[in-house]
Structure formats: structure tokens, C-alpha cells
C-alpha positions as a Python dict, from the first residue, in 0.01 Angstrom:
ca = {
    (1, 'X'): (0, 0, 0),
    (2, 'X'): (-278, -68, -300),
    (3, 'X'): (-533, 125, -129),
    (4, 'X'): (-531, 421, 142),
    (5, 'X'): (-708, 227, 408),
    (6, 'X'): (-427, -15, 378),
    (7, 'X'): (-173, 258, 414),
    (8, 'X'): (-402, 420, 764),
    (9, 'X'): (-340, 120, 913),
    (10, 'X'): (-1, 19, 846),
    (11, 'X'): (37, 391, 1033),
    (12, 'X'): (-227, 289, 1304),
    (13, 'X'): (15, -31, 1370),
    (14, 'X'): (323, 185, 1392),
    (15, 'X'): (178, 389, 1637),
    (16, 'X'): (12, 112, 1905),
    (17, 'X'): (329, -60, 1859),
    (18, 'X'): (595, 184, 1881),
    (19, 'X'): (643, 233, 2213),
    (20, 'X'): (699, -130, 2317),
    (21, 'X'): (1056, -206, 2354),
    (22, 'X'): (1038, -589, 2230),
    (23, 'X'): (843, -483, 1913),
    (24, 'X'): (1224, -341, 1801),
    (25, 'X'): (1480, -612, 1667),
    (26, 'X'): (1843, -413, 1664),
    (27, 'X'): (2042, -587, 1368),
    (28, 'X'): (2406, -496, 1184),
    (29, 'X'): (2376, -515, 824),
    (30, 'X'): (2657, -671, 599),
    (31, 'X'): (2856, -361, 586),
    (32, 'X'): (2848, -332, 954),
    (33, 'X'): (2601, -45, 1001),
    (34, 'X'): (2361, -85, 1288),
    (35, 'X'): (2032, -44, 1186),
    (36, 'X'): (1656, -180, 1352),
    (37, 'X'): (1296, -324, 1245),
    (38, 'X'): (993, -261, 1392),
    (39, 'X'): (766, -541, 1408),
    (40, 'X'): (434, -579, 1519),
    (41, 'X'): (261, -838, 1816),
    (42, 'X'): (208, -1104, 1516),
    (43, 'X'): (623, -1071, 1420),
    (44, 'X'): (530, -874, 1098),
    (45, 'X'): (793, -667, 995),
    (46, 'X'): (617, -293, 994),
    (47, 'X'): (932, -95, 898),
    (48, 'X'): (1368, -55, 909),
    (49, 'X'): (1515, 218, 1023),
    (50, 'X'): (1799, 415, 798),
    (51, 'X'): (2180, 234, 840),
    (52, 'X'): (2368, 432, 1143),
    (53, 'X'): (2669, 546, 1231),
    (54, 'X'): (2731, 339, 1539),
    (55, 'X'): (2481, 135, 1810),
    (56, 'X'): (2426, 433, 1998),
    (57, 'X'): (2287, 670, 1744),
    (58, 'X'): (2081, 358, 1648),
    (59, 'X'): (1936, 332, 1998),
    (60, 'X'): (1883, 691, 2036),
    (61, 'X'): (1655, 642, 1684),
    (62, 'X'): (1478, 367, 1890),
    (63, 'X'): (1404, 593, 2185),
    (64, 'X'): (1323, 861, 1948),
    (65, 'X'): (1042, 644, 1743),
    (66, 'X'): (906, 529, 2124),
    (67, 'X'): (829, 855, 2224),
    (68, 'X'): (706, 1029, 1899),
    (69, 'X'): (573, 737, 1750),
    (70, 'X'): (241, 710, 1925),
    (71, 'X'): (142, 1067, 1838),
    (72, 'X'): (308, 1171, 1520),
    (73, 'X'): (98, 1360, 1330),
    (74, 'X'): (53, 1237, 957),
    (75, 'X'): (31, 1474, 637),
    (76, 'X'): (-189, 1353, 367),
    (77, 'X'): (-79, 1458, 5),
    (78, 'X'): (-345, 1282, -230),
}
């Protein structure tokens, strides 16, 4: 983000749309890893997840980012 406000919402986003099951697209890349994107109400793309091992760790990332999403704390370095 250019500017912090930019950046405090982006994070805002994250967390009103985190919990929402159809805000998650689960994709495969090229190389076969599963992987997901979280995307707000609009369909913009606010983040991927890392590549995983298999579809199951990648759902269990899901389920972990609907739970702690809404309420994860955030550590300002500037």
C-alpha cells in the first residue's frame, strides 16, 4: 500500500470478510499445490494463501483464517 490508511483497510477488509465461506476461492496451482484467495463482496482479490501440501491442510488454513481472522491483532512497526 502507498499510504498507511490504505494498508488499515486492506486489514479492515480481511477481517469483515474472513469469516464468510464464499469470500474463499480454493485453486491448484500449476505444480499441483493447493492453495486459496480471499476475495472480498466486490470479487477483489484481498490475499493467497502459501502453496500446501495437500487439500486438507489447505482447508484447515481456510478454517484457521475464519476463526482468527476477524480478531487478529495487528503489530505496527513504522
Amino acid at each position: 500500500y502507498a499510504a498507511k490508511s490504505g494498508a488499515l483497510g486492506g486489514i479492515e477488509s480481511v477481517r469483515k470478510n474472513s469469516p464468510t465461506d464464499e469470500r474463499y476461492q480454493r485453486k491448484t496451482a500449476k505444480d499441483g499445490s493447493p492453495f486459496f484467495t480471499l476475495s472480498a463482496a466486490n470479487g477483489e482479490v484481498l490475499g493467497h494463501s502459501e502453496m500446501y501440501s495437500s487439500t486438507a491442510a489447505r482447508d484447515n488454513g481456510i478454517a484457521s483464517c475464519k476463526t482468527n481472522g476477524p480478531s487478529a491483532t495487528v503489530k505496527d512497526n513504522t
